[in-house]
Short mmCIF file of C-alpha atoms in Angstrom, two decimals:
data_model
loop_
_atom_site.label_atom_id
_atom_site.label_comp_id
_atom_site.label_asym_id
_atom_site.label_seq_id
_atom_site.Cartn_x
_atom_site.Cartn_y
_atom_site.Cartn_z
CA MET X 998 379.65 115.95 160.27
CA ARG X 999 378.50 112.36 159.85
CA THR X 1000 375.08 111.32 161.07
CA THR X 1001 374.49 107.82 162.44
CA ILE X 1002 370.99 106.36 162.44
CA ASN X 1003 369.93 103.53 164.74
CA PHE X 1004 368.29 101.34 162.09
CA GLN X 1005 367.17 98.74 164.62
CA LYS X 1006 365.11 101.21 166.63
CA LYS X 1007 363.80 102.83 163.44
CA SER X 1008 362.76 99.44 162.03
CA LEU X 1009 360.98 98.52 165.27
CA PHE X 1010 359.09 101.82 165.21
CA LEU X 1011 358.08 101.46 161.55
CA GLY X 1012 357.07 97.85 162.13
CA TRP X 1013 354.89 98.81 165.10
CA THR X 1014 353.28 101.65 163.10
CA TRP X 1015 352.61 99.38 160.11
CA GLY X 1016 351.10 96.73 162.40
CA LEU X 1017 348.79 99.31 163.94
CA CYS X 1018 347.65 100.41 160.48
CA MET X 1019 346.99 96.77 159.53
CA TRP X 1020 344.84 96.34 162.64
CA ILE X 1021 342.88 99.50 161.84
CA GLY X 1022 342.42 98.33 158.27
CA ALA X 1023 341.08 94.99 159.49
CA ILE X 1024 338.51 96.78 161.64
CA GLN X 1025 337.41 98.92 158.69
CA ALA X 1026 337.05 95.90 156.43
CA GLN X 1027 334.31 94.60 158.77
CA HIS X 1028 332.15 97.68 158.11
CA ASP X 1029 329.45 96.76 155.61
CA THR X 1030 325.78 97.61 156.15
CA THR X 1031 322.67 98.04 154.07
CA TYR X 1032 323.52 101.75 154.05
CA ILE X 1033 327.11 101.48 152.84
CA ILE X 1034 329.12 99.15 150.61
CA ASN X 1035 332.84 99.38 151.31
CA TYR X 1036 335.35 99.15 148.45
CA ALA X 1037 338.46 99.87 150.52
CA ASP X 1038 339.88 96.52 149.38
CA LYS X 1039 339.78 97.75 145.78
CA ILE X 1040 342.27 100.08 144.14
CA ILE X 1041 340.51 103.20 142.88
CA LEU X 1042 342.17 105.16 140.09
CA LYS X 1043 340.74 108.57 139.25
CA ALA X 1044 341.40 111.38 136.83
CA ASN X 1045 340.11 114.75 137.98
CA LEU X 1046 339.84 118.03 136.13
CA ASP X 1047 339.57 120.96 138.48
CA THR X 1048 339.84 124.71 138.83
CA ARG X 1049 340.31 126.79 141.94
CA THR X 1050 340.56 130.39 143.05
CA ASP X 1051 342.19 131.60 146.27
CA ALA X 1052 341.60 135.33 146.56
CA PHE X 1053 342.63 137.91 149.16
CA LYS X 1054 340.55 141.00 149.81
CA TYR X 1055 341.90 143.81 152.01
CA LYS X 1056 339.30 146.42 153.03
CA ASN X 1057 339.59 149.76 154.79
CA ARG X 1058 336.23 150.64 156.35
CA GLU X 1059 337.16 154.28 157.00
CA ASP X 1060 337.79 155.38 153.41
CA GLY X 1061 336.13 152.44 151.59
CA SER X 1062 339.30 151.47 149.72
CA GLN X 1063 340.16 147.85 149.02
CA LEU X 1064 342.83 145.69 147.41
CA TYR X 1065 341.61 142.53 145.68
CA LEU X 1066 344.37 140.00 144.88
CA VAL X 1067 343.49 136.91 142.85
CA PRO X 1068 345.49 134.23 140.99
CA ASN X 1069 345.07 133.68 137.27
CA SER X 1070 342.99 130.52 137.55
CA ARG X 1071 343.48 127.65 135.16
CA TYR X 1072 342.33 124.08 134.76
CA ARG X 1073 344.49 121.36 136.29
CA MET X 1074 344.64 117.60 136.14
CA PHE X 1075 344.51 115.71 139.42
CA LEU X 1076 345.57 112.06 139.49
CA SER X 1077 344.67 110.03 142.56
CA LEU X 1078 345.05 106.50 143.89
CA ASP X 1079 343.16 105.12 146.88
CA TYR X 1080 343.56 101.75 148.56
CA GLU X 1081 342.58 100.52 152.02
CA PHE X 1082 343.09 103.35 154.53
CA ILE X 1083 345.45 105.43 152.34
CA GLY X 1084 344.59 108.02 149.72
CA VAL X 1085 347.12 109.99 147.66
CA SER X 1086 346.53 112.71 145.08
CA VAL X 1087 348.91 114.87 143.06
CA GLY X 1088 347.98 117.99 141.10
CA LEU X 1089 349.66 119.24 137.94
CA VAL X 1090 349.01 121.35 134.86
CA PRO X 1091 349.70 119.15 131.82
CA LYS X 1092 350.84 120.75 128.58
CA PHE X 1093 347.78 119.64 126.60
CA LEU X 1094 345.59 121.96 128.71
CA GLY X 1095 347.70 124.88 127.51
CA ALA X 1096 348.28 128.21 129.20
CA ASN X 1097 345.67 130.83 129.94
CA ALA X 1098 344.95 133.04 126.93
CA ASP X 1099 345.00 136.14 129.14
CA GLU X 1100 348.42 135.68 130.74
CA ASP X 1101 349.68 138.76 128.90
CA LEU X 1102 347.08 140.78 130.84
CA LYS X 1103 346.89 138.94 134.19
CA GLY X 1104 350.27 137.24 134.41
CA SER X 1105 350.82 133.57 135.14
CA THR X 1106 350.02 131.58 138.27
CA ASN X 1107 351.65 128.34 139.36
CA TYR X 1108 349.87 125.84 141.60
CA THR X 1109 351.14 122.88 143.60
CA ASP X 1110 348.92 120.57 145.67
CA TYR X 1111 349.54 117.42 147.68
CA ASN X 1112 346.79 115.85 149.79
CA PHE X 1113 346.71 112.75 151.97
CA ARG X 1114 343.85 111.36 154.08
CA PHE X 1115 343.96 108.43 156.48
CA PHE X 1116 340.68 106.83 157.56
CA LEU X 1117 340.92 105.27 161.02
CA GLY X 1118 337.45 103.97 161.80
CA LYS X 1119 335.28 107.04 162.40
CA TRP X 1120 338.39 109.23 162.54
CA VAL X 1121 339.84 110.97 159.48
CA GLN X 1122 343.33 112.47 159.51
CA GLY X 1123 344.29 114.84 156.70
CA VAL X 1124 347.69 116.15 155.65
CA SER X 1125 348.12 118.71 152.86
CA TYR X 1126 350.54 121.08 151.21
CA SER X 1127 349.66 123.77 148.69
CA LYS X 1128 351.46 126.68 147.09
CA THR X 1129 350.14 129.44 144.85
CA ASN X 1130 352.62 131.75 143.15
CA GLY X 1131 351.60 134.79 141.09
CA TYR X 1132 348.64 137.16 141.67
CA TYR X 1133 347.11 140.15 139.94
CA VAL X 1134 345.02 143.07 141.25
CA ARG X 1135 341.43 142.54 140.12
CA ASN X 1136 340.45 146.13 140.96
CA THR X 1137 343.36 147.68 139.03
CA SER X 1138 341.06 150.49 137.85
CA ASP X 1139 341.02 151.83 141.45
CA PHE X 1140 344.77 152.41 141.27
CA VAL X 1141 345.49 153.25 137.60
CA PRO X 1142 343.52 156.19 136.13
CA GLY X 1143 342.26 155.56 132.60
CA TRP X 1144 342.87 151.81 132.82
CA SER X 1145 340.78 149.81 130.27
CA GLN X 1146 339.69 146.24 130.98
CA GLY X 1147 340.68 143.76 128.27
CA ILE X 1148 343.20 146.20 126.78
CA ASP X 1149 345.58 147.28 129.54
CA PRO X 1150 347.40 144.73 131.71
CA TYR X 1151 346.39 144.34 135.35
CA LEU X 1152 348.76 145.28 138.13
CA GLN X 1153 350.64 142.08 138.86
CA PHE X 1154 352.59 140.55 141.74
CA ASN X 1155 354.37 137.71 139.97
CA ASP X 1156 356.59 136.97 142.98
CA LEU X 1157 353.82 136.93 145.58
CA SER X 1158 353.45 133.39 146.91
CA ASN X 1159 351.25 131.69 149.50
CA SER X 1160 352.40 128.35 150.92
CA ILE X 1161 350.21 126.33 153.30
CA TYR X 1162 351.24 123.29 155.34
CA GLY X 1163 347.99 121.94 156.73
CA MET X 1164 346.56 119.15 158.84
CA SER X 1165 343.07 118.25 159.99
CA THR X 1166 341.52 115.77 162.39
CA SER X 1167 337.85 114.87 161.89
CA TYR X 1168 335.28 112.60 163.52
CA VAL X 1169 332.19 111.27 161.70
CA PHE X 1170 329.35 110.70 164.18
CA ASN X 1171 326.84 108.66 162.15
CA PRO X 1172 328.12 105.18 161.15
CA ASN X 1173 325.41 104.98 158.46
CA PHE X 1174 326.81 108.01 156.64
CA SER X 1175 329.71 107.51 154.23
CA TYR X 1176 332.20 110.38 154.27
CA ARG X 1177 334.40 108.34 151.95
CA ASN X 1178 331.64 108.28 149.32
CA ILE X 1179 332.04 112.05 148.97
CA VAL X 1180 335.80 112.43 149.40
CA TYR X 1181 337.34 109.38 147.72
CA GLN X 1182 334.43 107.32 146.36
CA ASN X 1183 335.85 104.12 147.88
CA GLU X 1184 332.49 103.53 149.53
CA TRP X 1185 329.00 103.49 148.02
CA GLN X 1186 326.14 105.15 149.90
CA ARG X 1187 323.10 102.96 149.15
CA LYS X 1188 320.53 104.67 151.41
CA SER X 1189 320.09 108.37 152.14
CA SER X 1190 321.82 109.47 155.33
CA GLY X 1191 323.51 112.45 156.97
CA SER X 1192 325.95 113.20 159.77
CA ILE X 1193 327.69 115.89 161.74
CA VAL X 1194 331.44 115.84 161.14
CA ALA X 1195 333.48 117.62 163.82
CA SER X 1196 336.88 118.81 162.59
CA LEU X 1197 339.95 120.50 164.00
CA TYR X 1198 342.00 122.32 161.35
CA TYR X 1199 345.54 123.53 161.99
CA ASP X 1200 348.00 124.91 159.47
CA TYR X 1201 351.16 126.95 159.05
CA SER X 1202 351.19 129.36 156.12
CA ILE X 1203 353.80 131.67 154.62
CA LEU X 1204 352.83 134.72 152.55
CA LYS X 1205 355.94 136.04 150.80
CA LEU X 1206 356.46 139.05 148.54
CA LYS X 1207 359.68 140.08 146.84
CA GLU X 1208 358.91 142.80 144.32
CA GLY X 1209 361.29 145.63 143.52
CA SER X 1210 362.54 147.14 146.78
CA VAL X 1211 359.93 145.23 148.82
CA ASP X 1212 361.16 142.11 150.61
CA ALA X 1213 358.54 140.97 153.13
CA VAL X 1214 357.19 137.75 154.59
CA GLU X 1215 354.26 137.10 156.92
CA LYS X 1216 353.98 133.76 158.71
CA PHE X 1217 350.69 132.52 160.14
CA PHE X 1218 349.67 129.72 162.45
CA ASN X 1219 345.95 128.98 162.26
CA VAL X 1220 343.72 126.78 164.41
CA ARG X 1221 339.97 126.50 163.94
CA LEU X 1222 337.18 124.20 165.05
CA ALA X 1223 334.40 123.35 162.60
CA SER X 1224 331.11 121.50 162.85
CA THR X 1225 330.00 120.40 159.37
CA TYR X 1226 326.67 118.84 158.49
CA PHE X 1227 326.68 116.48 155.51
CA TYR X 1228 323.71 114.81 153.88
CA THR X 1229 323.60 112.42 150.92
CA TRP X 1230 320.36 111.86 149.02
CA VAL X 1231 320.26 108.62 147.03
CA LEU X 1232 318.31 109.79 143.97
CA HIS X 1233 318.39 106.47 142.13
CA GLN X 1234 320.08 103.13 142.49
CA ASN X 1235 323.34 104.61 141.19
CA TRP X 1236 322.93 108.39 141.46
CA PHE X 1237 323.40 110.54 144.57
CA LEU X 1238 323.37 114.21 145.56
CA SER X 1239 325.38 115.40 148.58
CA GLY X 1240 325.43 118.76 150.29
CA ASN X 1241 327.25 120.24 153.27
CA ILE X 1242 327.54 123.46 155.24
CA SER X 1243 330.19 124.34 157.81
CA PRO X 1244 330.45 127.40 160.10
CA SER X 1245 333.66 127.63 162.13
CA MET X 1246 335.76 129.93 164.29
CA GLY X 1247 339.45 129.97 165.06
CA ILE X 1248 342.57 131.80 166.17
CA LYS X 1249 345.28 133.15 163.87
CA THR X 1250 348.72 134.26 165.04
CA SER X 1251 351.03 136.15 162.68
CA ARG X 1252 354.61 137.35 162.49
CA TYR X 1253 355.39 139.98 159.84
CA GLU X 1254 358.97 140.68 158.78
CA ALA X 1255 360.13 143.30 156.25
CA GLN X 1256 363.64 144.14 155.14
CA ASN X 1257 364.02 147.91 154.91
CA THR X 1258 366.25 149.68 152.38
CA ASP X 1259 368.64 150.73 155.17
CA ALA X 1260 369.23 147.04 156.02
CA SER X 1261 367.13 147.27 159.19
CA LYS X 1262 364.35 144.76 159.79
CA GLU X 1263 360.77 145.55 160.73
CA VAL X 1264 359.01 142.89 162.85
CA GLU X 1265 355.36 142.87 163.92
CA ARG X 1266 353.35 140.20 165.78
CA ASN X 1267 349.55 139.97 165.96
CA ASN X 1268 346.73 137.68 167.08
CA TYR X 1269 343.33 137.52 165.40
CA LEU X 1270 339.95 135.87 165.85
CA THR X 1271 338.85 134.32 162.54
CA LYS X 1272 335.42 133.32 161.24
CA ASN X 1273 334.74 130.93 158.39
CA LEU X 1274 331.75 129.72 156.43
CA SER X 1275 332.02 127.00 153.81
CA GLY X 1276 329.72 124.70 151.88
CA GLY X 1277 329.59 122.35 148.95
CA ILE X 1278 327.49 120.19 146.67
CA ASN X 1279 328.33 116.95 144.87
CA LEU X 1280 326.35 115.16 142.15
CA GLY X 1281 327.72 111.72 141.37
CA TYR X 1282 327.26 108.26 139.89
CA SER X 1283 328.52 105.11 141.58
CA SER X 1284 328.56 101.43 140.62
CA GLU X 1285 330.71 98.40 141.40
CA LYS X 1286 333.32 99.46 138.84
CA VAL X 1287 332.68 102.94 137.39
CA ILE X 1288 332.35 106.25 139.25
CA PHE X 1289 332.04 109.84 138.05
CA GLY X 1290 330.64 113.14 139.23
CA ILE X 1291 330.97 116.88 139.71
CA ASN X 1292 331.82 118.69 142.94
CA VAL X 1293 331.66 122.40 143.85
CA ASN X 1294 332.94 123.91 147.12
CA VAL X 1295 333.05 127.51 148.30
CA SER X 1296 334.63 129.01 151.41
CA ALA X 1297 335.00 132.46 152.97
CA ASP X 1298 337.36 133.30 155.83
CA TRP X 1299 337.64 136.75 157.38
CA TYR X 1300 339.14 138.63 160.33
CA ASN X 1301 339.74 142.21 161.46
CA GLU X 1302 343.35 143.41 161.33
CA ASP X 1303 342.43 146.46 163.42
CA ASP X 1304 339.45 148.72 164.05
CA ALA X 1305 339.55 150.09 160.50
CA SER X 1306 340.70 147.25 158.23
CA SER X 1307 339.73 143.64 157.54
CA VAL X 1308 341.09 140.74 155.52
CA GLU X 1309 338.93 138.23 153.65
CA THR X 1310 340.03 135.04 151.93
CA ASP X 1311 337.62 133.58 149.38
CA GLN X 1312 338.02 130.13 147.87
CA PHE X 1313 336.19 128.43 145.01
CA TYR X 1314 336.84 124.88 143.95
CA GLY X 1315 335.21 122.98 141.07
CA LEU X 1316 335.94 119.35 140.26
CA LEU X 1317 334.97 116.90 137.53
CA TYR X 1318 336.09 113.32 138.21
CA VAL X 1319 335.91 109.89 136.60
CA GLY X 1320 337.32 106.73 138.11
CA TYR X 1321 337.49 102.97 138.06
CA ARG X 1322 337.63 100.34 140.82
CA LEU X 1323 339.86 97.32 140.25
CA GLU X 1324 341.36 94.42 142.15
CA PRO X 1325 344.83 95.06 143.62
CA PRO X 1326 347.82 92.96 142.53
CA LYS X 1327 348.42 89.93 144.73
CA ALA X 1328 351.72 91.36 146.00
CA VAL X 1329 350.01 94.56 147.15
CA LYS X 1330 347.14 92.67 148.78
CA LYS X 1331 349.62 90.43 150.63
CA LEU X 1332 351.52 93.48 151.86
CA PHE X 1333 348.39 94.91 153.47
CA HIS X 1334 346.97 91.54 154.56
CA PRO X 1335 349.91 89.21 155.30
#
């Protein structure tokens, strides 16, 4: 089959979209107060060293048993580029960081991350994709009698993967608070200020396990509404400390499919009410050219599968970043400001 594309209509649509983005960018360029200095017209290059943990904890309240699945965390390099209303970051594990020394005990974990954020005035639109492949059972001693930590290998699920396709829509209420100063550092918060940031998160995730005779996949659609309070203290002319806390609630729908050994398929659908609590702290340095800092975020998400069991997802994220602001090439500047 041959597919024909109407290039004229597609070009008109892309042209209209690009024009709208240019108009939004022009509005943003006007934002400059004694509280905030905007560097959206500068290219910001950053190198980030981070580590993260995404853990699953399954609990049975009747007998007290639990299953604690965690990835074998490692340090990763994150390279990012920000200009005008667009920010792009790509995560990887370069060879010079090496592999974890305990992979023979905990197995290996592979991470993939892509994140995009678009700033449209007070609105922030986020798009993300992440995948974690390879987990081990932290509480292996509960399942293997005589197991010795540091000597015996953990129970491992090397083919257990979690893929998340996510989006978020946020609104920053206080115009004197710079959300960009925390997220991308393409603004500079000069005076202490805080704001409520209302966010709607929605994602589609796939938890897949193919281990031995087990071939199962559970697909989730999650929606949650969060109200986050951010505050940035300007400690010195160039130093700042930011903190945030965010309670939220949402709805999770799931579809579980398992291929049985007799070739039959087991299908189960469920709906859950989820609760989440997250927070973070960021200590940073900002100047006209150089930026650097450290960022720590934690998050806990939990829901009841039934009257007896619950599922908890814990996340930890640590980041060390250093960056530089520079003038864009003339060709790039002309493309955004014809």
